[in-house]
PDB file of C-alpha atoms in Angstrom:
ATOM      1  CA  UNK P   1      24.472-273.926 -81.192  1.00 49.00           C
ATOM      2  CA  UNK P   2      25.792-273.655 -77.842  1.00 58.00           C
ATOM      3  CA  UNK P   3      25.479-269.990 -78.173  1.00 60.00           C
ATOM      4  CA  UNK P   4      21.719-270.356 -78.765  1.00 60.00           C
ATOM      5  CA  UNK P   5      21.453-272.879 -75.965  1.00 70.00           C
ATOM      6  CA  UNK P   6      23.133-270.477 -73.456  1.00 68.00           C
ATOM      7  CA  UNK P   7      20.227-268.326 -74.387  1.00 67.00           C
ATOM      8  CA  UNK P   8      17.303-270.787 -73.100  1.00 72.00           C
ATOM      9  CA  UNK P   9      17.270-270.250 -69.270  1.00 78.00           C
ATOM     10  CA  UNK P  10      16.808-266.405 -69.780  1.00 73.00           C
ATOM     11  CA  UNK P  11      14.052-267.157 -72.479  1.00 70.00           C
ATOM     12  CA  UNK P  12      12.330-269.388 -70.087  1.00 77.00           C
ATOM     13  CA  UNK P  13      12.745-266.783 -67.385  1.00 76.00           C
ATOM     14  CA  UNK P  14      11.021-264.384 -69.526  1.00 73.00           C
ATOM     15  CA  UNK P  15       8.391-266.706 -70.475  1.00 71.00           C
ATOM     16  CA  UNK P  16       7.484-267.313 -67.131  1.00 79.00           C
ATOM     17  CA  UNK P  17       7.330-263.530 -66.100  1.00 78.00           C
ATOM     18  CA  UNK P  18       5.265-262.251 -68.636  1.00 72.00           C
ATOM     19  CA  UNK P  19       3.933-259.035 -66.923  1.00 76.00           C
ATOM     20  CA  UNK P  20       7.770-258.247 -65.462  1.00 79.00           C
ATOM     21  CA  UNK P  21       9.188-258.560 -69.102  1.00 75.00           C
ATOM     22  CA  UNK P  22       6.426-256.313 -70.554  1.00 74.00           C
ATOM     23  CA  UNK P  23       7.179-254.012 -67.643  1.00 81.00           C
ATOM     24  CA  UNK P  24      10.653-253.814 -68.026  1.00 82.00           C
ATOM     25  CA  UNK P  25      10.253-253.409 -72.176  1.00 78.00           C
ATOM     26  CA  UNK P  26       8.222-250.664 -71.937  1.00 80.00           C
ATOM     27  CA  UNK P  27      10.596-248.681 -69.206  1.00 83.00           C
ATOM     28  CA  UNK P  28      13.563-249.428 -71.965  1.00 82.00           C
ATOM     29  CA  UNK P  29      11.742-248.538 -74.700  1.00 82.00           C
ATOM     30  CA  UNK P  30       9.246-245.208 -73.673  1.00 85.00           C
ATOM     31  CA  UNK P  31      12.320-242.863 -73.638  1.00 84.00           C
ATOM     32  CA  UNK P  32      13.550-243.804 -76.550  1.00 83.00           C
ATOM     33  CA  UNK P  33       9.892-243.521 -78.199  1.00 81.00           C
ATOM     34  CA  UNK P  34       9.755-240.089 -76.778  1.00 82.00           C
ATOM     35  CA  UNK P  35      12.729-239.407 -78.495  1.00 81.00           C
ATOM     36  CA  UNK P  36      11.942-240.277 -81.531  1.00 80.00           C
ATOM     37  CA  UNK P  37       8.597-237.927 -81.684  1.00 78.00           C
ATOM     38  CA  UNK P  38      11.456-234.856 -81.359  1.00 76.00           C
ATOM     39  CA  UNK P  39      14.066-236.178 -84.346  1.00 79.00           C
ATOM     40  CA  UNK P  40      14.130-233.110 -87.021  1.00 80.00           C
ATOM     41  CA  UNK P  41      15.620-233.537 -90.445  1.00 81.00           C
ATOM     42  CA  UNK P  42      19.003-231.354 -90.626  1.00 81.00           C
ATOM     43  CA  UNK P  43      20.476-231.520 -94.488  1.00 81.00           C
ATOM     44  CA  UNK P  44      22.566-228.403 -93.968  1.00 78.00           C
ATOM     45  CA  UNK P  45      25.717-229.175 -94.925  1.00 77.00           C
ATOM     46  CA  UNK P  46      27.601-229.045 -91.501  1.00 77.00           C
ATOM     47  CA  UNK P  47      25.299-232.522 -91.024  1.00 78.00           C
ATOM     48  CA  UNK P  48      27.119-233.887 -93.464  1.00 80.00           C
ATOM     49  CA  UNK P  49      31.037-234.065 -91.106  1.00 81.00           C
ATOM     50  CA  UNK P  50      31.874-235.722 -88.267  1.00 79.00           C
ATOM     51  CA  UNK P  51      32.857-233.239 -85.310  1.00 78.00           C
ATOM     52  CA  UNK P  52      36.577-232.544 -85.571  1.00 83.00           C
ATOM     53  CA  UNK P  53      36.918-232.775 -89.766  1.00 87.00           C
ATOM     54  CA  UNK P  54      38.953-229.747 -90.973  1.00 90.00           C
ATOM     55  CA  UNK P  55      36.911-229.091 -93.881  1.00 88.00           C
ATOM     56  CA  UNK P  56      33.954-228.573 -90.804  1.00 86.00           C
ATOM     57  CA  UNK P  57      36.394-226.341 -89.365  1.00 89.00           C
ATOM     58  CA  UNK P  58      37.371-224.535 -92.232  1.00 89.00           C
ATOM     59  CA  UNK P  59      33.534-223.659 -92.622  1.00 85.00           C
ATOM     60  CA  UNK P  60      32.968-222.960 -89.083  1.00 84.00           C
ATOM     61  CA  UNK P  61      35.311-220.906 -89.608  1.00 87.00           C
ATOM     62  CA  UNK P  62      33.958-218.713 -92.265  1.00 85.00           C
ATOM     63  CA  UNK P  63      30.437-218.625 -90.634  1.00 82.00           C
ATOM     64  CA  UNK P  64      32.045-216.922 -87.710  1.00 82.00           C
ATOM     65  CA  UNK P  65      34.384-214.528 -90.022  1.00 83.00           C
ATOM     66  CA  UNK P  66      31.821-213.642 -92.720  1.00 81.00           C
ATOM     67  CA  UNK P  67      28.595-214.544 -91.448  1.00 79.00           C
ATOM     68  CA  UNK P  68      25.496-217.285 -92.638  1.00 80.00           C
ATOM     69  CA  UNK P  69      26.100-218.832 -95.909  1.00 83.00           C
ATOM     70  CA  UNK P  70      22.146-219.728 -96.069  1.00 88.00           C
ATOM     71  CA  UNK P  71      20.684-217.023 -98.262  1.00 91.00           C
ATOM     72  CA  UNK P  72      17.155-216.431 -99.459  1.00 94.00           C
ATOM     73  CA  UNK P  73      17.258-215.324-102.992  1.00 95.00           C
ATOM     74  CA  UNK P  74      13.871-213.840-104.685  1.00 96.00           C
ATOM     75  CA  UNK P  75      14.001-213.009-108.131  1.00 94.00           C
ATOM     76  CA  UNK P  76      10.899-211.749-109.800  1.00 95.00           C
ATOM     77  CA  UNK P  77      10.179-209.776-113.115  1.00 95.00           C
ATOM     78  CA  UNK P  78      10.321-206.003-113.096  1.00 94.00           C
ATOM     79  CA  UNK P  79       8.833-204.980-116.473  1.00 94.00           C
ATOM     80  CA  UNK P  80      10.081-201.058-116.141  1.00 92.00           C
ATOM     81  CA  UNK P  81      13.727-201.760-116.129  1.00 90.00           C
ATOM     82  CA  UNK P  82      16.125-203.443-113.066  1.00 89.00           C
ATOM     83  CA  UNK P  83      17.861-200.113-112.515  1.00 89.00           C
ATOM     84  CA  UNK P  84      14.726-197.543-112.993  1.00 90.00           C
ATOM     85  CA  UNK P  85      13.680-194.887-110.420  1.00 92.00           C
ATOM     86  CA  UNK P  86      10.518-197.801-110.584  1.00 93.00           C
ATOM     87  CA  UNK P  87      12.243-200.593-110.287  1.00 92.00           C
ATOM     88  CA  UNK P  88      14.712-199.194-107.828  1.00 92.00           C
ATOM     89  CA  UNK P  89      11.499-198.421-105.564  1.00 93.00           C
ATOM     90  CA  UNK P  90       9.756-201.859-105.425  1.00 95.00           C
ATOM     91  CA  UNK P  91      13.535-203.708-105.047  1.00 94.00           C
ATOM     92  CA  UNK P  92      13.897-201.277-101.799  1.00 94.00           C
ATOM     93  CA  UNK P  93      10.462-201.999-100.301  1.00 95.00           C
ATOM     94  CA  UNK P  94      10.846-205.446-100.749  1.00 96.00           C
ATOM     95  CA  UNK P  95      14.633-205.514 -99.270  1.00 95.00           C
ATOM     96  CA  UNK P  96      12.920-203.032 -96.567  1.00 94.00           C
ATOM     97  CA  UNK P  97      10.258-205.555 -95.390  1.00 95.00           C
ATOM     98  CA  UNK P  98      12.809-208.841 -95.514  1.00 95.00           C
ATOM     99  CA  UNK P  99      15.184-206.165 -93.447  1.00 94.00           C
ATOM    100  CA  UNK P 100      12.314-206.102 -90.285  1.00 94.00           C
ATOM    101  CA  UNK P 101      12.019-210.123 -91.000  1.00 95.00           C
ATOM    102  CA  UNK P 102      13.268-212.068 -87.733  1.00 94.00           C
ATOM    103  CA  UNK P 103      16.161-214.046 -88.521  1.00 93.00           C
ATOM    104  CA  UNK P 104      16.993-212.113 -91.647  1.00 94.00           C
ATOM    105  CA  UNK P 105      21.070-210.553 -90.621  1.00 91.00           C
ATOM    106  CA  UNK P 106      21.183-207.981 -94.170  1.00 91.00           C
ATOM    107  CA  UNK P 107      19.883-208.032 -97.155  1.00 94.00           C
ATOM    108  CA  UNK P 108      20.889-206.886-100.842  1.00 92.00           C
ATOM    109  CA  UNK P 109      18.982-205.702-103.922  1.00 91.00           C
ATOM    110  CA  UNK P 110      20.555-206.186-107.177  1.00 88.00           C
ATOM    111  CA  UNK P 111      19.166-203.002-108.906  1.00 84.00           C
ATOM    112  CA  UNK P 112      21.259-200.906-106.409  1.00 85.00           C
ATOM    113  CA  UNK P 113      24.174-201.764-107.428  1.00 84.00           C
ATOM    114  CA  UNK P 114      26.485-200.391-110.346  1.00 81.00           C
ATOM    115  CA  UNK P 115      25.150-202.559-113.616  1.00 77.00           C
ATOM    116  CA  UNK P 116      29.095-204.000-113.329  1.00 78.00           C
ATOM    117  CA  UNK P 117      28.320-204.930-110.090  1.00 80.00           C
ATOM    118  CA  UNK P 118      24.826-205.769-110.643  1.00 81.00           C
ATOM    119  CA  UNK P 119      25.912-209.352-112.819  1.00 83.00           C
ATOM    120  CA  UNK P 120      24.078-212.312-111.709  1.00 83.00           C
ATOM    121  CA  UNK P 121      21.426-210.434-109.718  1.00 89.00           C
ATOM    122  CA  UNK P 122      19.612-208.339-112.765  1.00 91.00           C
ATOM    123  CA  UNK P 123      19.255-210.105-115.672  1.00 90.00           C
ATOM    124  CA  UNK P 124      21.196-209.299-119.245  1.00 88.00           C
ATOM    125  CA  UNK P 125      17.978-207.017-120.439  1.00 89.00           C
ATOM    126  CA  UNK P 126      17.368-205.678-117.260  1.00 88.00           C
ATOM    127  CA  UNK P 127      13.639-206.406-116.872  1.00 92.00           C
ATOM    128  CA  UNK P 128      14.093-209.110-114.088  1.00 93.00           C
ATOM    129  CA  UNK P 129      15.825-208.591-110.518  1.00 93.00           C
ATOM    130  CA  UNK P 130      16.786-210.324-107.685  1.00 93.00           C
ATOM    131  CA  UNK P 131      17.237-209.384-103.841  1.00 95.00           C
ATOM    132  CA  UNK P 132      19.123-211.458-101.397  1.00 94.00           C
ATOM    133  CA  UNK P 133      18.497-212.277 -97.683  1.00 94.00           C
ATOM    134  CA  UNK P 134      20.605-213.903 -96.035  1.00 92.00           C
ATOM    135  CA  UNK P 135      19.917-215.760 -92.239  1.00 92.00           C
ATOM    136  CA  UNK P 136      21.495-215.046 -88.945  1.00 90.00           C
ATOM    137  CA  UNK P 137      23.968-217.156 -87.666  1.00 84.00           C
ATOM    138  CA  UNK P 138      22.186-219.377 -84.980  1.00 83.00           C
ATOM    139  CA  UNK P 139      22.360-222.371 -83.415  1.00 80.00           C
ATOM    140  CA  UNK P 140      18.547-223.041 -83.670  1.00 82.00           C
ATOM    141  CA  UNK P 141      18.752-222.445 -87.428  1.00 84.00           C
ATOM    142  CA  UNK P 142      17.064-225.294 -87.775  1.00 81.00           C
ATOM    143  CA  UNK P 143      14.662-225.265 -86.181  1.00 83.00           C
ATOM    144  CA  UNK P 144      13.142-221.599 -87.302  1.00 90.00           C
ATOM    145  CA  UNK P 145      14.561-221.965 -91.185  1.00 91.00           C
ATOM    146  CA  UNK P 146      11.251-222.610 -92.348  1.00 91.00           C
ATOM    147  CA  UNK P 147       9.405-219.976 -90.304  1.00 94.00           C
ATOM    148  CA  UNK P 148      11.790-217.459 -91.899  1.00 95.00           C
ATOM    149  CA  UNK P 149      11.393-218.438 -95.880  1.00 95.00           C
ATOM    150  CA  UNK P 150       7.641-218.362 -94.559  1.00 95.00           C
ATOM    151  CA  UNK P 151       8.042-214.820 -93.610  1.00 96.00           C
ATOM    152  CA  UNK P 152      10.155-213.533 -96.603  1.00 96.00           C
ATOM    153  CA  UNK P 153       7.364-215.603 -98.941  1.00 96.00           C
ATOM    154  CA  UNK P 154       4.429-213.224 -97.209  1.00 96.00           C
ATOM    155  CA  UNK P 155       6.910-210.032 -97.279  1.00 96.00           C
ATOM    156  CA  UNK P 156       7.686-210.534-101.160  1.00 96.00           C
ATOM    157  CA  UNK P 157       4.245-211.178-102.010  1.00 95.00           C
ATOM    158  CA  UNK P 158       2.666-208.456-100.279  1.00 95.00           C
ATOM    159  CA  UNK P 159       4.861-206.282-102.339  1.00 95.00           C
ATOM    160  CA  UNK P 160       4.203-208.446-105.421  1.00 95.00           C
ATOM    161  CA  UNK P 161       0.542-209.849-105.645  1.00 95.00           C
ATOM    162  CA  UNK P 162      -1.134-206.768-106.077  1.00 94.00           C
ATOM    163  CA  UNK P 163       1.531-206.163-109.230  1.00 94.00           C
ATOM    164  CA  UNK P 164       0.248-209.248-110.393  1.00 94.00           C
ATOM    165  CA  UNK P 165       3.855-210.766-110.427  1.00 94.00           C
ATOM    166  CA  UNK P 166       5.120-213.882-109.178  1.00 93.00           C
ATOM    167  CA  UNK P 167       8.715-214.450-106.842  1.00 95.00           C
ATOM    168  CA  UNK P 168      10.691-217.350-107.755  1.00 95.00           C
ATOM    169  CA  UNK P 169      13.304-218.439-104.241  1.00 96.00           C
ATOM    170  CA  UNK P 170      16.248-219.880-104.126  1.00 93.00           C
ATOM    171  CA  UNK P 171      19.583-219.938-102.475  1.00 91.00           C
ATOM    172  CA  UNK P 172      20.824-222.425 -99.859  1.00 88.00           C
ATOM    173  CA  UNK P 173      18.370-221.856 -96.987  1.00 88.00           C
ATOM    174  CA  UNK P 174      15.314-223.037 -99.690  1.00 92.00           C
ATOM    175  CA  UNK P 175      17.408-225.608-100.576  1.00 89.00           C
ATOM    176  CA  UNK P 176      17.772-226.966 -97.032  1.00 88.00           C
ATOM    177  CA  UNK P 177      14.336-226.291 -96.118  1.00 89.00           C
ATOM    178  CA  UNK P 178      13.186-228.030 -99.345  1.00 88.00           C
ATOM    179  CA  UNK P 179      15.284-231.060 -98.534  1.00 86.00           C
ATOM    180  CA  UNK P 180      14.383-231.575 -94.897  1.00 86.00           C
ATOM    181  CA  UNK P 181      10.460-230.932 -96.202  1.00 87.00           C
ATOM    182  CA  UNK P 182      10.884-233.882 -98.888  1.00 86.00           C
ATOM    183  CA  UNK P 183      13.292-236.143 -96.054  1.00 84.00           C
ATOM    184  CA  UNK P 184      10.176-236.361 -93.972  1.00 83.00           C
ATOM    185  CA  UNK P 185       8.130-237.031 -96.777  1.00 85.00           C
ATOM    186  CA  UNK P 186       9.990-240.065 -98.004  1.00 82.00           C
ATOM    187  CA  UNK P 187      10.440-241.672 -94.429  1.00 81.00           C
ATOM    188  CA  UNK P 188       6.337-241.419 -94.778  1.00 82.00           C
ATOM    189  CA  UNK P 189       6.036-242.799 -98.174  1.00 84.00           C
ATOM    190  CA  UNK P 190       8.459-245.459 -98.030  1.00 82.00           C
ATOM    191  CA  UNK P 191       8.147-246.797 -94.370  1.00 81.00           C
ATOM    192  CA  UNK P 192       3.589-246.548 -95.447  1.00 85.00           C
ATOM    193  CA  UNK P 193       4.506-248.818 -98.695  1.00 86.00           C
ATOM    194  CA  UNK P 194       6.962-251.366 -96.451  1.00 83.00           C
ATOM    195  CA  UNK P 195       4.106-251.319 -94.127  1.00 84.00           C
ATOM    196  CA  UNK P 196       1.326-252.157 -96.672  1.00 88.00           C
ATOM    197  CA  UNK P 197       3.341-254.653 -98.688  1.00 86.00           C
ATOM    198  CA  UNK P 198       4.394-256.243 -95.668  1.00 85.00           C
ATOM    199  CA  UNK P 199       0.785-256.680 -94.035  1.00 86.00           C
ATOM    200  CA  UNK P 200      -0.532-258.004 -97.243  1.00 88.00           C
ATOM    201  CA  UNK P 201       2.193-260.806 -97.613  1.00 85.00           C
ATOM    202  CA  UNK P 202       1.849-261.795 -93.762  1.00 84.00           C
ATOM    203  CA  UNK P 203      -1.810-262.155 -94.209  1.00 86.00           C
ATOM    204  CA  UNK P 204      -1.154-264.597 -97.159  1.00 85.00           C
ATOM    205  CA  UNK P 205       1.589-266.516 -95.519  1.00 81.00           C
ATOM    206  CA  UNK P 206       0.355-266.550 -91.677  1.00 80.00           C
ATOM    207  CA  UNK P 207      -3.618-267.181 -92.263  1.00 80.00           C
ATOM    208  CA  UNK P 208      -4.680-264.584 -89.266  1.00 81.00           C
ATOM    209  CA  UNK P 209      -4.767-260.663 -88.770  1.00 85.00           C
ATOM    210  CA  UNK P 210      -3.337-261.525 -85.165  1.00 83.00           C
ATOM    211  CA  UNK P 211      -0.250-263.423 -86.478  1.00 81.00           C
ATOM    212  CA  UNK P 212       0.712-260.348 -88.521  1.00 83.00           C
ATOM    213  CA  UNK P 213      -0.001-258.158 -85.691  1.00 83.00           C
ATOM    214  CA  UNK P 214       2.349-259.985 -83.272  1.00 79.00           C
ATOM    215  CA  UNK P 215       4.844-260.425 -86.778  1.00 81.00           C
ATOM    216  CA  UNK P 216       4.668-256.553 -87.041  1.00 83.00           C
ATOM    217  CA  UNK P 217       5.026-255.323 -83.286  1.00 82.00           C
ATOM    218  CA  UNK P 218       8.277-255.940 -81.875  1.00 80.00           C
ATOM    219  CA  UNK P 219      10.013-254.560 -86.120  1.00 84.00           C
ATOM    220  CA  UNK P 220       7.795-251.516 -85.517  1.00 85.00           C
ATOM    221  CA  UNK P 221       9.164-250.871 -82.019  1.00 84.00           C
ATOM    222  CA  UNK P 222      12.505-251.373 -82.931  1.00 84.00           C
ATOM    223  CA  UNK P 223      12.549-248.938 -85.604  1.00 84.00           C
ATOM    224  CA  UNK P 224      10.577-246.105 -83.581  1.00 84.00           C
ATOM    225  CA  UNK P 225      13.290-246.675 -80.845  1.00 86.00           C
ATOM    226  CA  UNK P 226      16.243-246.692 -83.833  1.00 85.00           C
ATOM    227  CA  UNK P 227      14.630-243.147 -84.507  1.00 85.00           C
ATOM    228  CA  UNK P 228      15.387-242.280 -80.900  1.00 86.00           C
ATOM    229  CA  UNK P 229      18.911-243.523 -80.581  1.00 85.00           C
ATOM    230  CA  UNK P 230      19.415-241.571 -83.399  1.00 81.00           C
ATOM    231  CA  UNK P 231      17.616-238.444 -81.860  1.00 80.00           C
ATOM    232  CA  UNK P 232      19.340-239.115 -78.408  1.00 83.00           C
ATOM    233  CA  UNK P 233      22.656-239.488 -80.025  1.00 80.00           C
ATOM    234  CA  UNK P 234      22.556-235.891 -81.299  1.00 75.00           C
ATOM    235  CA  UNK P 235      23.362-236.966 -84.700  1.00 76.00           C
ATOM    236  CA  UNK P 236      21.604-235.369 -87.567  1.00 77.00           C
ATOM    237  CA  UNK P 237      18.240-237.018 -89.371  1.00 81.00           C
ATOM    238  CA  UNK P 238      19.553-236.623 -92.912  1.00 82.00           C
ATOM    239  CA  UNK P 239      17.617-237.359 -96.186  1.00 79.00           C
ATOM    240  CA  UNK P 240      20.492-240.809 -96.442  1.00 79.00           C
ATOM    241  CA  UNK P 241      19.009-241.269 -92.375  1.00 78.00           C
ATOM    242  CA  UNK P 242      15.416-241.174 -93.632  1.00 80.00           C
ATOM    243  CA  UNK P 243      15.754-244.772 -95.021  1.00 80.00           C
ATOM    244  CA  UNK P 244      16.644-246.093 -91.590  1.00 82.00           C
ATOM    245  CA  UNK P 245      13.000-247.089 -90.151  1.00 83.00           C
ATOM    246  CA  UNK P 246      12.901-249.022 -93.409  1.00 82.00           C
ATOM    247  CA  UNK P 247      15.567-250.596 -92.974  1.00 85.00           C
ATOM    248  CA  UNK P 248      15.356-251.727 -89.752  1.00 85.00           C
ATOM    249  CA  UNK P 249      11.871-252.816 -89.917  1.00 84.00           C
ATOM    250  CA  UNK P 250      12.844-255.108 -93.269  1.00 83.00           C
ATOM    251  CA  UNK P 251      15.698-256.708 -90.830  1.00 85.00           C
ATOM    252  CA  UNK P 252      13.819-257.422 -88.100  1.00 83.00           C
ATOM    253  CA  UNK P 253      10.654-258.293 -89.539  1.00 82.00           C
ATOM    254  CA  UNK P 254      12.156-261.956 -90.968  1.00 82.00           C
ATOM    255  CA  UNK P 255      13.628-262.252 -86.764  1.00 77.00           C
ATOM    256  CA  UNK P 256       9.751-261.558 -85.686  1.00 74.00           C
ATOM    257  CA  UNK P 257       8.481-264.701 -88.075  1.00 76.00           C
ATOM    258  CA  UNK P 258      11.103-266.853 -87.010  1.00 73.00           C
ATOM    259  CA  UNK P 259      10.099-266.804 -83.440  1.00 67.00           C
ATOM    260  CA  UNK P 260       6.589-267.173 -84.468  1.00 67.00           C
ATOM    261  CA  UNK P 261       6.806-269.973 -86.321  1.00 67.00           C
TER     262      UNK P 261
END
């Protein structure tokens, strides 16, 4: 209790300079706001260790010995035979056009190699194939990962469609991109939910639309600016980070009604 009590004078200092306190609240809070508007999801697996970890090392390590780990693969049917003068044609004007793509360091097709060789990458029969892509090694990986497997996608099908065949992708680069696509999605869907749930039980329990606004303001600013620490911090908006606005918004929400009432 004395705690609490040491609080009043600044709570009546704030009360009685309304427009100062607003002033100074919006100064605090409009960087980190700003901040938040620039987070990007990173799942890659560097994201995943703390600066200085030797298994980080260890892969930091092989990145700058053997290159990008974060491969493209596109595997798609070739009816005439993995390893025929056909076959051999399309896999090398596909791995051609991936070759020119920006951000693509080499690329591989399976039906050029020995049939020994070929394992994994041309299937047991022969009548499907796969070439491999893999990314530079960049710092802005990133933030152009997508634009890449965008790229390869048109390459591969303009080499495909008219075949009437279809390219399957995957690899690690897909599976980053796919993760970081579906962590953005769930911080939509889940914070949209909290939100609607939330506003429907505040309208019950507080009688007025303007009591829930006021209930809702300061937990929605506080997890915007949570975003922005986070984004200011340099730290990585993972698909375990994407439950954070939640979170924060569910523990300051029961704070907000408190004062209210």
């Amino acid at each position: 209790m004395n705690s609490l009590r040491a609080l009043y004078p600044a709570a009546e200092a704030i009360a009685r300079r309304p427009v100062a306190t607003l002033l100074l609240l919006a100064a605090a809070l409009t960087p980190l706001l700003v901040a938040s508007t620039g987070v990007r999801p990173d799942n890659s697996l560097a994201s995943w260790f703390v600066a200085g970890d030797p298994a980080l090392e260890r892969y930091e390590a092989f990145l700058g010995e053997y290159g990008s780990d974060e491969a493209i693969l596109v595997g798609f049917d070739v009816p005439e035979g993995a390893h025929s003068p056909e076959g051999i044609a399309l896999q090398r004007r596909i791995a051609a056009r991936l070759g020119e793509v920006d951000g693509v360091a080499r690329v591989m097709a399976g039906g050029e190699l020995p049939p020994p060789l070929a394992r994994g990458l041309v299937a047991a029969d022969g009548r499907a194939a796969a070439v491999v892509a893999w990314m530079d090694v960049r710092d802005d990986i990133g933030d152009v990962r997508g634009r890449i497997i965008e790229d390869v996608r048109k390459d591969v099908g303009a080499e495909l469609d008219p075949l009437g065949r279809t390219a399957h992708f995957a690899g690690n680069g897909v599976l980053y991109e796919g993760l970081n696509q579906q962590t953005m999605r769930d911080t939509g869907v889940f914070l949209s939910l909290a939100l609607v749930v939330m506003v429907v039980l505040l309208r019950i329990g507080l009688g007025s639309m303007r009591a829930v606004a006021f209930a809702l303001g300061a937990p929605l600013l506080a997890s915007m600016a949570a975003i922005g620490v986070l984004g200011l911090s340099g730290r990585p908006f993972t698909v375990v980070g994407s439950a954070l606005p939640t979170l924060v918004l569910v523990i300051a929400l029961p704070d907000a009604i408190h004062v209210l009432l």
